[in-house]
Backbone atoms as SQL, in Angstrom:
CREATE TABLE atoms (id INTEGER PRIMARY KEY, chain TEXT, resi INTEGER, resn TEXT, atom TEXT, x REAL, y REAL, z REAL);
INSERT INTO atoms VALUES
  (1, 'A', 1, 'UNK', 'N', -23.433, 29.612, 29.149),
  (2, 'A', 1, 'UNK', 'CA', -22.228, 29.395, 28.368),
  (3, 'A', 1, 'UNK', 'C', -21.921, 27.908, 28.322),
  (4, 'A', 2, 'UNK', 'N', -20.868, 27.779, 26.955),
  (5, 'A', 2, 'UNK', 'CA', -21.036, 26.056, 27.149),
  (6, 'A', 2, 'UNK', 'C', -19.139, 26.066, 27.528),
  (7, 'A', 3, 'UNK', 'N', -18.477, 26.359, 27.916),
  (8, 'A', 3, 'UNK', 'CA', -17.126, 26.766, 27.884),
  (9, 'A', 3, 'UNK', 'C', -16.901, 24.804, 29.086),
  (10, 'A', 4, 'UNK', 'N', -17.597, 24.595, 30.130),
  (11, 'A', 4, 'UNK', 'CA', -17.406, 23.324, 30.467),
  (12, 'A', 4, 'UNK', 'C', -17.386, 22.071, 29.379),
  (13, 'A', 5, 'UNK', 'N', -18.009, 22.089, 28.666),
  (14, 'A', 5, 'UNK', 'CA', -17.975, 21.052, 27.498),
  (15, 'A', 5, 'UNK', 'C', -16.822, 21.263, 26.687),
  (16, 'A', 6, 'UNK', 'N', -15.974, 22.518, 26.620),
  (17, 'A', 6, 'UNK', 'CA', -14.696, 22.668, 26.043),
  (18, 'A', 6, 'UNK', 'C', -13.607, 21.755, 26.379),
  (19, 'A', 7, 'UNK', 'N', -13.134, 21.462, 27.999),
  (20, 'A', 7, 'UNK', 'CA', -12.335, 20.318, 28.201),
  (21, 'A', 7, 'UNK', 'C', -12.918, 19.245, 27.118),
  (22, 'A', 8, 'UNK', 'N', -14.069, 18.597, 27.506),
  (23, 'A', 8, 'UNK', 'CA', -14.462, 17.268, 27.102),
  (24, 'A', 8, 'UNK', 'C', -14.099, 17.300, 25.608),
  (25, 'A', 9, 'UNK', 'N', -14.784, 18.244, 25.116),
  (26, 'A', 9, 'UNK', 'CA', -14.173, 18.144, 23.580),
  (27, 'A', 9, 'UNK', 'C', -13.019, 18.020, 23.092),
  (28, 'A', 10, 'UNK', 'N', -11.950, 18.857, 23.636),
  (29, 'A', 10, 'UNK', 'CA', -10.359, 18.738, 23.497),
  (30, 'A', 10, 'UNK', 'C', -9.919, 17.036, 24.155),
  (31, 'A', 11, 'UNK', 'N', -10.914, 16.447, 25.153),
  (32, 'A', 11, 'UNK', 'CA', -10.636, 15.231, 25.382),
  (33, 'A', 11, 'UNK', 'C', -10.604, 14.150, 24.228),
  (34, 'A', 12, 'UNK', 'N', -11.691, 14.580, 24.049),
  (35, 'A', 12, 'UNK', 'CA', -12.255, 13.628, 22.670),
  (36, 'A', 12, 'UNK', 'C', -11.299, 13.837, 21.769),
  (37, 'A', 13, 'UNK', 'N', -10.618, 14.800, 21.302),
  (38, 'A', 13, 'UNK', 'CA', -10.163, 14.961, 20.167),
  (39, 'A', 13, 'UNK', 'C', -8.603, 14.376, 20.401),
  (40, 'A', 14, 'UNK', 'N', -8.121, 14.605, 21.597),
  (41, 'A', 14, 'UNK', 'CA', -7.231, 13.933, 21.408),
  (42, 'A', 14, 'UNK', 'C', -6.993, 12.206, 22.028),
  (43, 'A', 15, 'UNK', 'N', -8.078, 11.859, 21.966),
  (44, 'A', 15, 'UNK', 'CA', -8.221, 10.119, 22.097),
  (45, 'A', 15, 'UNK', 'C', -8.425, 9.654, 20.938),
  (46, 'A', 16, 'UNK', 'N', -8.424, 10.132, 19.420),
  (47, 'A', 16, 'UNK', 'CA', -9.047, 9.666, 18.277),
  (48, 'A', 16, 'UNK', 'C', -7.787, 8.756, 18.035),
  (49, 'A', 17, 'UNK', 'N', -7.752, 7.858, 17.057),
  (50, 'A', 17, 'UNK', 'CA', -6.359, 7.108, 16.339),
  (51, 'A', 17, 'UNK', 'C', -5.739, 7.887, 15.906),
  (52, 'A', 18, 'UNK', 'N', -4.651, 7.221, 15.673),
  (53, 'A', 18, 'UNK', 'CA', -3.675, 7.928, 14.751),
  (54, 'A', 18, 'UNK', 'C', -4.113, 7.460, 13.376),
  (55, 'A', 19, 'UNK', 'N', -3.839, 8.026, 12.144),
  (56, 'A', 19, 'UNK', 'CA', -4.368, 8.181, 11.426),
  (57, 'A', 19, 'UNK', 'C', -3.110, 8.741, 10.221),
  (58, 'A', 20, 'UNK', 'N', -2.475, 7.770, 9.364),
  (59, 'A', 20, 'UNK', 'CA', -1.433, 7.576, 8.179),
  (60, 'A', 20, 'UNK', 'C', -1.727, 9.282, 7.127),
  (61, 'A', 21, 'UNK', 'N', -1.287, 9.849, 7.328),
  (62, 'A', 21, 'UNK', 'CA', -1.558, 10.595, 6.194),
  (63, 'A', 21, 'UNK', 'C', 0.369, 10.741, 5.328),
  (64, 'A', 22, 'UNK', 'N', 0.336, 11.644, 4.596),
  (65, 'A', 22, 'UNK', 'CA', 1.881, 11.388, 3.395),
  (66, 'A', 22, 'UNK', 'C', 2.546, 11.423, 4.173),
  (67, 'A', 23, 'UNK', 'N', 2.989, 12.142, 5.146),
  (68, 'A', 23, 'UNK', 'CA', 4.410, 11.934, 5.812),
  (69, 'A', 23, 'UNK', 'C', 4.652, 11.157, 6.797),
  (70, 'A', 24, 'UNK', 'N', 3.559, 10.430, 7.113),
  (71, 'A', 24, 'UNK', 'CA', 3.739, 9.405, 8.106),
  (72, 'A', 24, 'UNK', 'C', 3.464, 8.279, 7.235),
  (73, 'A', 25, 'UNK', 'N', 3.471, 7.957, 5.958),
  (74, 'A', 25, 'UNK', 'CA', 4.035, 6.749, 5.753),
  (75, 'A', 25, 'UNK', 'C', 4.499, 6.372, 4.627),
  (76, 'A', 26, 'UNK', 'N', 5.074, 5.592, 3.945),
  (77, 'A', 26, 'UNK', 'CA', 5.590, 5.709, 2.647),
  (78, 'A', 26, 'UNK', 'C', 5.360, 4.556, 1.900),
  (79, 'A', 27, 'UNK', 'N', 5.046, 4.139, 0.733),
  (80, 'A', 27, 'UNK', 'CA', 4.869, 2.900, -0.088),
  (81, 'A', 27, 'UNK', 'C', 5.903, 2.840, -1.390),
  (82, 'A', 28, 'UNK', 'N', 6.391, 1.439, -1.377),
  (83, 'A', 28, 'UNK', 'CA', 7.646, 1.411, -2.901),
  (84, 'A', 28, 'UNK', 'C', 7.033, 0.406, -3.093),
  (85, 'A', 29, 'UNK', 'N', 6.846, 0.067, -4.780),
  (86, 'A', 29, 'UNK', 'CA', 6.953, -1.229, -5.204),
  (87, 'A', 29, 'UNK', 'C', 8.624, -1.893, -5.585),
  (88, 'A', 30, 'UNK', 'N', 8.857, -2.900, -5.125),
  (89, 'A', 30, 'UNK', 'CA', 10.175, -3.807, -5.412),
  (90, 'A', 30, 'UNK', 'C', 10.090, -4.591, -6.630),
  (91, 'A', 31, 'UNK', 'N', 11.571, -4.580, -7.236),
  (92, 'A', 31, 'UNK', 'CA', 11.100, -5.315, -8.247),
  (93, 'A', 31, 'UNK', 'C', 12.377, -6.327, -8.126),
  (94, 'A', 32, 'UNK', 'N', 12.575, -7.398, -8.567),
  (95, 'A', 32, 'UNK', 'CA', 13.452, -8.273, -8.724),
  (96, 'A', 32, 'UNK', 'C', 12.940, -9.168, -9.961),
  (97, 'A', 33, 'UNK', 'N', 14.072, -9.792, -10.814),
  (98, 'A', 33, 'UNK', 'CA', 14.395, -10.720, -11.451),
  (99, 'A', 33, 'UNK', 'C', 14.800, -11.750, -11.284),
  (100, 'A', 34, 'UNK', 'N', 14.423, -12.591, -12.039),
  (101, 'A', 34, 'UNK', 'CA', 15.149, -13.995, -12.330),
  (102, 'A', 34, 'UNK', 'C', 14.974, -14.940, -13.774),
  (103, 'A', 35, 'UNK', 'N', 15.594, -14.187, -14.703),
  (104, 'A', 35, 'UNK', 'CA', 15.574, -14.690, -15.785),
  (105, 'A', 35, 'UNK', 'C', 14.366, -14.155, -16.617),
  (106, 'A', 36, 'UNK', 'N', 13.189, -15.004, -16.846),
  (107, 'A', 36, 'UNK', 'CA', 11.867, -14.512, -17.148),
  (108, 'A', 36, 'UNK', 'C', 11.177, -14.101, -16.270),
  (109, 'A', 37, 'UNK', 'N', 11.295, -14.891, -15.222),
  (110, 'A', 37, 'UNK', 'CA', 10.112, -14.563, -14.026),
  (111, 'A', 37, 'UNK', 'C', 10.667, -13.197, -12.972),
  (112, 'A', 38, 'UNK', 'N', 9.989, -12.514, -12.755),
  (113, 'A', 38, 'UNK', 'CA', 9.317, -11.018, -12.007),
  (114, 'A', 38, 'UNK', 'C', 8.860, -10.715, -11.600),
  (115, 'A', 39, 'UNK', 'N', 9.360, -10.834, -10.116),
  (116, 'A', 39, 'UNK', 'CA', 8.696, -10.668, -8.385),
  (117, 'A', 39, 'UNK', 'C', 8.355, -9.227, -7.943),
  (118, 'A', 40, 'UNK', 'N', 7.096, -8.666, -7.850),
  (119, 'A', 40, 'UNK', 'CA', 6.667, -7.319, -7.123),
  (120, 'A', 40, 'UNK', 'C', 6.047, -7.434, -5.785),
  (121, 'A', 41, 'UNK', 'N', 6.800, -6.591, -5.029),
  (122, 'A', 41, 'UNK', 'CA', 6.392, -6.815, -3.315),
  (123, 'A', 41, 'UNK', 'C', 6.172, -5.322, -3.206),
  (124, 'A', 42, 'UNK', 'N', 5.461, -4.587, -2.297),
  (125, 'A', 42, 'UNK', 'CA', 4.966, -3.851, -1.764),
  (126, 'A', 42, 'UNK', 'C', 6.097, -3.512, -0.553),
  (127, 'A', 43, 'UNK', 'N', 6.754, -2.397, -0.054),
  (128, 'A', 43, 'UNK', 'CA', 7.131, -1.936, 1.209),
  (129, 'A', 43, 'UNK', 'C', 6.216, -0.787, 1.731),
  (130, 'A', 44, 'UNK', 'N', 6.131, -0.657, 2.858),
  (131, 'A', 44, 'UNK', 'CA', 4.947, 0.058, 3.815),
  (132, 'A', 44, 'UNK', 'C', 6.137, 0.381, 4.776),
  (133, 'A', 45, 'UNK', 'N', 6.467, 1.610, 5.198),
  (134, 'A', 45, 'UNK', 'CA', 7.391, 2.356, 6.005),
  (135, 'A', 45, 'UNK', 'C', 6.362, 3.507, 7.157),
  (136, 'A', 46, 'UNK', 'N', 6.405, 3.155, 8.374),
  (137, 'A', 46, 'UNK', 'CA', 5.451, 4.273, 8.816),
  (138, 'A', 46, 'UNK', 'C', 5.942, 4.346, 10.128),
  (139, 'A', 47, 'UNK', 'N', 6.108, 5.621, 10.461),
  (140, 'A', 47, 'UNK', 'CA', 6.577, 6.497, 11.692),
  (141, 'A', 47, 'UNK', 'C', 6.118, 5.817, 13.097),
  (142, 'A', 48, 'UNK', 'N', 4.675, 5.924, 12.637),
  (143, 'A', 48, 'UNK', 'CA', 3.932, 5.773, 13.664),
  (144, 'A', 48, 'UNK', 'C', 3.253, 4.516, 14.279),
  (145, 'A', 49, 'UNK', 'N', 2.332, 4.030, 14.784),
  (146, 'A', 49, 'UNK', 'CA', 1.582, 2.759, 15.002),
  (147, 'A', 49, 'UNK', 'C', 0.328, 2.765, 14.185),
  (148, 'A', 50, 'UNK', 'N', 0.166, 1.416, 13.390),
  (149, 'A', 50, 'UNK', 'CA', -0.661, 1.820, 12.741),
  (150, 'A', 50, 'UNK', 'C', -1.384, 0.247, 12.513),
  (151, 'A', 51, 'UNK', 'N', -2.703, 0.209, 13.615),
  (152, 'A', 51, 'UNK', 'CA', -3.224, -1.442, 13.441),
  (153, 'A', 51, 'UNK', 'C', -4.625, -1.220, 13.440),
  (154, 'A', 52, 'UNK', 'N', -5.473, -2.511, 12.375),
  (155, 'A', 52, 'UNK', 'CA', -4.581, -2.834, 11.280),
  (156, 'A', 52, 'UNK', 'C', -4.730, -2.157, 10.516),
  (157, 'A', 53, 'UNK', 'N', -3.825, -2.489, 9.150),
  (158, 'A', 53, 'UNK', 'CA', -3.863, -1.930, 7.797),
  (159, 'A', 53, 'UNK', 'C', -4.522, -3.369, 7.063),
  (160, 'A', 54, 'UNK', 'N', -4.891, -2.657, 5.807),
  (161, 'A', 54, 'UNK', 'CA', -5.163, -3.403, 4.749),
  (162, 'A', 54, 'UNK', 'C', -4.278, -2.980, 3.561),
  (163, 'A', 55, 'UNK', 'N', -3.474, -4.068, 2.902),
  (164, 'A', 55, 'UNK', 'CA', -2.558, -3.234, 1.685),
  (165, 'A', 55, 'UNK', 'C', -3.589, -4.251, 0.368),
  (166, 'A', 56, 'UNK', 'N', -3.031, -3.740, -0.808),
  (167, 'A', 56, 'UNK', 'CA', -3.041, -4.232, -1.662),
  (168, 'A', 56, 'UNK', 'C', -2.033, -3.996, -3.239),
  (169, 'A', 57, 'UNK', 'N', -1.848, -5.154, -3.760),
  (170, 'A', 57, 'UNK', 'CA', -0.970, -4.631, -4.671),
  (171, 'A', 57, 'UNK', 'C', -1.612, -5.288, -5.953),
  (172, 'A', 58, 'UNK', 'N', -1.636, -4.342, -7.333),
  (173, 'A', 58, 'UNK', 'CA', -2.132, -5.003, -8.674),
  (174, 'A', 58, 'UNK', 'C', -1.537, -4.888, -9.503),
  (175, 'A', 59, 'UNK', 'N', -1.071, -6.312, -10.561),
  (176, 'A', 59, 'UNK', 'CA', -0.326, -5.473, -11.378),
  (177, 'A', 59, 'UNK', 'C', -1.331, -5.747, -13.008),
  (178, 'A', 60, 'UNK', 'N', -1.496, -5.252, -13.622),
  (179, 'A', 60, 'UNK', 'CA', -2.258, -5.139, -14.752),
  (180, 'A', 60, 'UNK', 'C', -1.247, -5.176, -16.104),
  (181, 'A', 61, 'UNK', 'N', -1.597, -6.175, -17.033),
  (182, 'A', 61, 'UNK', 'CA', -0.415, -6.090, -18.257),
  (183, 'A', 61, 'UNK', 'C', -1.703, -6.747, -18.929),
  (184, 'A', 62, 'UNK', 'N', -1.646, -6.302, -20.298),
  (185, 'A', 62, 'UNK', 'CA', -2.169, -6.842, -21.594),
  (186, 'A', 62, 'UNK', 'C', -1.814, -7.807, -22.371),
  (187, 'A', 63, 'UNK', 'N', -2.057, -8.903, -22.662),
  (188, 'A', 63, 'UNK', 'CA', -1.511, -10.176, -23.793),
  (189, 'A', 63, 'UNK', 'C', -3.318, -10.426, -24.619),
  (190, 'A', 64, 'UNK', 'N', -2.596, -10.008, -25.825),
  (191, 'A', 64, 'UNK', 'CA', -3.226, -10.534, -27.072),
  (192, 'A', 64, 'UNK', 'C', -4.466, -9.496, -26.623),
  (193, 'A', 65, 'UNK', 'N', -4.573, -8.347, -26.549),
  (194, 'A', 65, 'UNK', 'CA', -6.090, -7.462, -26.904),
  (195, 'A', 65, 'UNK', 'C', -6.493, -8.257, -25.067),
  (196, 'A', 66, 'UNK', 'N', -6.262, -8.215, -24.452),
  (197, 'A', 66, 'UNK', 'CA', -7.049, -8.827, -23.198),
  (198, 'A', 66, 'UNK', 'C', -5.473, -8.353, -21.737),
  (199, 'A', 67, 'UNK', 'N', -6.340, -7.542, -21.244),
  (200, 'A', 67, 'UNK', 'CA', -6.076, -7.480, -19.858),
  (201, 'A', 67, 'UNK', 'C', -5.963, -8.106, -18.899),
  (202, 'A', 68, 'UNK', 'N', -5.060, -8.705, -18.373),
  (203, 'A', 68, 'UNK', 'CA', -4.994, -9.753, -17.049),
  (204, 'A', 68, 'UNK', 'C', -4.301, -8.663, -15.532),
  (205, 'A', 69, 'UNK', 'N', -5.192, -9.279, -14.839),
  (206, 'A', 69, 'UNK', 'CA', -4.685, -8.987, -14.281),
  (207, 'A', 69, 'UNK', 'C', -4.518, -9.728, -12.581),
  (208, 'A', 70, 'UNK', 'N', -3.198, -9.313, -11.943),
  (209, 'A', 70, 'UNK', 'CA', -2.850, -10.271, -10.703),
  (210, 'A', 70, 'UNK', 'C', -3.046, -9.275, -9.316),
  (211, 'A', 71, 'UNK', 'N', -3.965, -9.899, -8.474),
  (212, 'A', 71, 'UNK', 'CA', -3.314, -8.804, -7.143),
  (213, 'A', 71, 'UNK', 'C', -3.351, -9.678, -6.153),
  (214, 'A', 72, 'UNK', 'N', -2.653, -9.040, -4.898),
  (215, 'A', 72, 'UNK', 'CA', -2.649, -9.762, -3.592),
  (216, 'A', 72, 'UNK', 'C', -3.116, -8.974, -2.427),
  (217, 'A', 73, 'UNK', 'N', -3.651, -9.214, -1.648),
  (218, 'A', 73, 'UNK', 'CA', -4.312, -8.133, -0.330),
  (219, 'A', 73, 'UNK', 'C', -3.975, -9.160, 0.468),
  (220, 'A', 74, 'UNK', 'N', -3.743, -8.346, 1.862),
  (221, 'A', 74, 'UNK', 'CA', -4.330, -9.074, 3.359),
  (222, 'A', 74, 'UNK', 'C', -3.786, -7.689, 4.073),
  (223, 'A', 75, 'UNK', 'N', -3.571, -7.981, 5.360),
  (224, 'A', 75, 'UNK', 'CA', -3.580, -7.118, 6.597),
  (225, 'A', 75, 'UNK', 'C', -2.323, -7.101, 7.034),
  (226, 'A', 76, 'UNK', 'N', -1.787, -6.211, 8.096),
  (227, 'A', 76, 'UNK', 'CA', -0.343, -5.893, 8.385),
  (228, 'A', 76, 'UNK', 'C', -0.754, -4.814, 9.429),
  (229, 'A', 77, 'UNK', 'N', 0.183, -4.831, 10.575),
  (230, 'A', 77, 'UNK', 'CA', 0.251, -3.606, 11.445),
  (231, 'A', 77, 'UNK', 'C', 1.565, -2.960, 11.476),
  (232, 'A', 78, 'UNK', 'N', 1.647, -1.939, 11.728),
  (233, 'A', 78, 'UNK', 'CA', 2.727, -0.967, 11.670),
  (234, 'A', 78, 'UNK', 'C', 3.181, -0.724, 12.690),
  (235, 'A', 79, 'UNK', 'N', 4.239, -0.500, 13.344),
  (236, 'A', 79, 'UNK', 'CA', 4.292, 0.103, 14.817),
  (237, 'A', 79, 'UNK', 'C', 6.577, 0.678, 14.456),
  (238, 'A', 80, 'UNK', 'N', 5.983, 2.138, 13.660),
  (239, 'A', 80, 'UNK', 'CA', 7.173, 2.759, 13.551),
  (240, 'A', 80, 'UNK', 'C', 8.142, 1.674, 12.529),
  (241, 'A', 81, 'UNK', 'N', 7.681, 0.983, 11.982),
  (242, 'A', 81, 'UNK', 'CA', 8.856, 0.009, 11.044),
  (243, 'A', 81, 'UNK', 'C', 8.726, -0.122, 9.735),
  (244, 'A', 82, 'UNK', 'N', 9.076, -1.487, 9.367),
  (245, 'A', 82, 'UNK', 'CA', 8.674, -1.397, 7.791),
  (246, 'A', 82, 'UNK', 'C', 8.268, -2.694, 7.537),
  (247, 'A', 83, 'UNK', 'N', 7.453, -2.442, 6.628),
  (248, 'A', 83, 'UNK', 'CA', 6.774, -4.525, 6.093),
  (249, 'A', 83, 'UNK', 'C', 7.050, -4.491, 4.372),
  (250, 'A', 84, 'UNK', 'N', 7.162, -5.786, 4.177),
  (251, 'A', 84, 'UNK', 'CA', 7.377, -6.255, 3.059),
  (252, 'A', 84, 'UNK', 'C', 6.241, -6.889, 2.364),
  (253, 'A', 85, 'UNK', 'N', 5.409, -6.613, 1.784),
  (254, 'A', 85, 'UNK', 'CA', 4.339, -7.409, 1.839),
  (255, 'A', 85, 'UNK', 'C', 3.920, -8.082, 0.687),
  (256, 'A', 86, 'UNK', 'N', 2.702, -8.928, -0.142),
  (257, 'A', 86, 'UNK', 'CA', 2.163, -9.395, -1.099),
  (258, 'A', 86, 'UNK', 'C', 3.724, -9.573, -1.687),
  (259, 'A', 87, 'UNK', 'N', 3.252, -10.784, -3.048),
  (260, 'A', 87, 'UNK', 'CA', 4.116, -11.321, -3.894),
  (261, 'A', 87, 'UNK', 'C', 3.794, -11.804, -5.170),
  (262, 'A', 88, 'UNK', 'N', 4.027, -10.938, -5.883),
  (263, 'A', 88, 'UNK', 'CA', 3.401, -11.292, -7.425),
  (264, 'A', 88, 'UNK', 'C', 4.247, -11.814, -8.562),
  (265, 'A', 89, 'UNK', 'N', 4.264, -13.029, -8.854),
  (266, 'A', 89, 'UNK', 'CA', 5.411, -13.168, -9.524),
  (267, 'A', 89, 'UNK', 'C', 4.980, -13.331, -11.403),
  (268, 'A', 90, 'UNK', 'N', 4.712, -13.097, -12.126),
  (269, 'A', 90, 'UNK', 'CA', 5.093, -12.777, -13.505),
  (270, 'A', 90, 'UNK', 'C', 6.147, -13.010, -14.178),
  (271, 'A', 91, 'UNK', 'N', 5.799, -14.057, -15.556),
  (272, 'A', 91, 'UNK', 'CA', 6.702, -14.071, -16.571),
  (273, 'A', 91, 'UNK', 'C', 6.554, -13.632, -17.600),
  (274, 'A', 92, 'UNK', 'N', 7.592, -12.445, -17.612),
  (275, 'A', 92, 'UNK', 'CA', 7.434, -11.892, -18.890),
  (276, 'A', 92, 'UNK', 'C', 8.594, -11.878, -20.391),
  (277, 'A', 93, 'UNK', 'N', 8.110, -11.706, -21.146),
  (278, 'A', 93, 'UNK', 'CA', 8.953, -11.454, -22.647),
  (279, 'A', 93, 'UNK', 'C', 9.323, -10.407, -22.311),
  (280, 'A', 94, 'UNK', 'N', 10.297, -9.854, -23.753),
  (281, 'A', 94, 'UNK', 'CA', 10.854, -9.039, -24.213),
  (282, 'A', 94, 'UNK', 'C', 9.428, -8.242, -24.829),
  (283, 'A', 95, 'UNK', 'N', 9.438, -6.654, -24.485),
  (284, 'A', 95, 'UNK', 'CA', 8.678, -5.755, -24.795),
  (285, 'A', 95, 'UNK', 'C', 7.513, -6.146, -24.144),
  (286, 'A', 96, 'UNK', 'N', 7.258, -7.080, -23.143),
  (287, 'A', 96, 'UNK', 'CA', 5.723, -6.735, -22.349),
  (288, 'A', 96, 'UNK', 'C', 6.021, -5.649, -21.223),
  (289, 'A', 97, 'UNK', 'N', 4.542, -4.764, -21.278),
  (290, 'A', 97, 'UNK', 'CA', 4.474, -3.998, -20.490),
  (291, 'A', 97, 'UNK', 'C', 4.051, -4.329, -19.254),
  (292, 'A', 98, 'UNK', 'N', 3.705, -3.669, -17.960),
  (293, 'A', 98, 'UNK', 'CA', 3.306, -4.035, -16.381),
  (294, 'A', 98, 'UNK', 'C', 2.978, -2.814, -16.122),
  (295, 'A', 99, 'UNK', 'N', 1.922, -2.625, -15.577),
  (296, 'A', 99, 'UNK', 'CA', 1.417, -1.075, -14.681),
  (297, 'A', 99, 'UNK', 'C', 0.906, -1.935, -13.136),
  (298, 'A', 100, 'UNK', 'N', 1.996, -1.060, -12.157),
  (299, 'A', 100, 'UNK', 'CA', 1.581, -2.070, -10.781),
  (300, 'A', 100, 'UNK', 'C', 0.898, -0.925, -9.801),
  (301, 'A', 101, 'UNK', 'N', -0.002, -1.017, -9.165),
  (302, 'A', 101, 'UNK', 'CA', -0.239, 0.311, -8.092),
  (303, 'A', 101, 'UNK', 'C', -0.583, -0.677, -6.912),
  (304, 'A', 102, 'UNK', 'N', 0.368, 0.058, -5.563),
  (305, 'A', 102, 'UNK', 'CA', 0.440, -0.170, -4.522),
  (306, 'A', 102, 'UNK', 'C', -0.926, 0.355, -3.649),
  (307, 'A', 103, 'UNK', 'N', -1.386, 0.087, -2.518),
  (308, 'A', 103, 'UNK', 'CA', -2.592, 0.660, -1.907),
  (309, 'A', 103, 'UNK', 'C', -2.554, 0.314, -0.522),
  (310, 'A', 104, 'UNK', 'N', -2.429, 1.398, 0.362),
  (311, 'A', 104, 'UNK', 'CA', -2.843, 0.951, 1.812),
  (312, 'A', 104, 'UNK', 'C', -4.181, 1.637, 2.586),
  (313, 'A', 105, 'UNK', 'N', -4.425, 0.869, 3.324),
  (314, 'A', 105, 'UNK', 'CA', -5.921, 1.652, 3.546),
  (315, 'A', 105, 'UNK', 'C', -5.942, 1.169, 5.390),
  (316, 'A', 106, 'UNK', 'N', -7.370, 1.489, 5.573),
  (317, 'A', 106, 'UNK', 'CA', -7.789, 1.643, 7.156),
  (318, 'A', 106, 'UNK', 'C', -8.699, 2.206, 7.095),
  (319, 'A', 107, 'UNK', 'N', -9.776, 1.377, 7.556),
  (320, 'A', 107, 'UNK', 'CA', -10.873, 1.475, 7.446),
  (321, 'A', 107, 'UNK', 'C', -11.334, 1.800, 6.859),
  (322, 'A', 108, 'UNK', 'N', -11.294, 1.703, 5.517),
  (323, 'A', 108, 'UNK', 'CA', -11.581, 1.832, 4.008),
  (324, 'A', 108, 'UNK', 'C', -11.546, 3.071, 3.914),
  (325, 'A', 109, 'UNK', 'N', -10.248, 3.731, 4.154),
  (326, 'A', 109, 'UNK', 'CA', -9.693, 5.089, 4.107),
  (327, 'A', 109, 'UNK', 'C', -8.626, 4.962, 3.324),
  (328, 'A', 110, 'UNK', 'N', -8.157, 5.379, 2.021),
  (329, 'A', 110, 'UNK', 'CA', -6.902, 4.943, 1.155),
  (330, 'A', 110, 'UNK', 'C', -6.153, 6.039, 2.231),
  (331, 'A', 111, 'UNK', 'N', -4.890, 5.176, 2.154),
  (332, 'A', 111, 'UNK', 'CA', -3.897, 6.507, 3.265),
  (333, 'A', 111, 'UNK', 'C', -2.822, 6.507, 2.711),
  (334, 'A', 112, 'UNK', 'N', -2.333, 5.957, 1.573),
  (335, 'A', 112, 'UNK', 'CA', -1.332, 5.774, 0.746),
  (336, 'A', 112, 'UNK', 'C', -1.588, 5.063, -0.792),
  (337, 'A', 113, 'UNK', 'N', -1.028, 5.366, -1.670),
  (338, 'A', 113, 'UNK', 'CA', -0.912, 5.032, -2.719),
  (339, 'A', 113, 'UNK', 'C', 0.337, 4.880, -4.032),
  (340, 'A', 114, 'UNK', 'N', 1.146, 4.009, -4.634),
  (341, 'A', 114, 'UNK', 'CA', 1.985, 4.708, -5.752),
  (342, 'A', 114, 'UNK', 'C', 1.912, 3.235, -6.750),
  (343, 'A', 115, 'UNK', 'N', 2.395, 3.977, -7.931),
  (344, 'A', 115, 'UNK', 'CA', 2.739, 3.235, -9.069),
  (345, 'A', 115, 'UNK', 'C', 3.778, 3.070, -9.501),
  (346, 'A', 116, 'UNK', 'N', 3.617, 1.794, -10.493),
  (347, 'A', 116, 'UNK', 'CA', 5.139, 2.058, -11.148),
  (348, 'A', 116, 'UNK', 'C', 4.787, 0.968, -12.506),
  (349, 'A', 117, 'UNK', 'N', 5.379, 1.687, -13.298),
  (350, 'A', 117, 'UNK', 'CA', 5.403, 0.792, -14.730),
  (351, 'A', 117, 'UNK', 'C', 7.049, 0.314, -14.900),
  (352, 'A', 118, 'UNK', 'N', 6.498, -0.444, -15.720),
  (353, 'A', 118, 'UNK', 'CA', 7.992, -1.600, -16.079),
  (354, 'A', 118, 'UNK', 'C', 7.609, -2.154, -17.602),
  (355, 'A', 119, 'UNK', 'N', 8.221, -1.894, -17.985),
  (356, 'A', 119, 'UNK', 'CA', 8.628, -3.001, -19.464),
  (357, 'A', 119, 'UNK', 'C', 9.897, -3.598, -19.589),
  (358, 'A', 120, 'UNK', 'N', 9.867, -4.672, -19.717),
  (359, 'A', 120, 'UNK', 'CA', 10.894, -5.685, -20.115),
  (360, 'A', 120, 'UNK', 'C', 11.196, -5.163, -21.623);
């Protein structure tokens, strides 16, 4: 019988990381103004401890038949709080569109994701 290797396994399993799934963590994009120009930051809210992360934020808008687009990445750890992260600032007109998607990952595991569109 293998019933001795049963501890060890239940050992193992509970030494693994913790590991972000939907309810342990949450992502908003922020938006603020100032006249023309239009700041998007990323918030990362998570229960738990969570080192490191990798976020990223993109925001994608069209001028003249051509796609531009801006993003910002780096790293952040979590430990039960909240971060503010990347900073994209954009000037836009009247009637330009913005499609922004937020992204957090670990170990090239997406563990969160959201969007948000905006038109001026």
């Amino acid at each position: 019988m293998h019933l001795p290797l049963l501890p060890l396994a239940l050992f193992s399993l509970a030494a693994l990381p913790a590991v972000a799934d939907e309810q342990d963590c949450r992502l908003d994009i922020l938006h603020s103004a100032i006249e023309t120009t239009h700041t998007f930051n990323l918030t990362v809210s998570c229960r738990g401890n969570y080192t490191p992360l990798t976020y990223l934020l993109r925001a994608k808008r069209r001028v003249n038949g051509v796609t531009l687009t801006d993003s910002q990445s780096g790293t952040l750890n979590i430990h039960g709080d909240s971060k503010t992260v990347g900073d994209i600032q954009i000037d836009l007109k009247p009637g330009d569109h913005i499609e922004l998607e937020g992204r957090i990952l670990q170990a090239c595991e997406v563990l969160g994701e959201t969007r948000l569109e905006f038109t001026r």
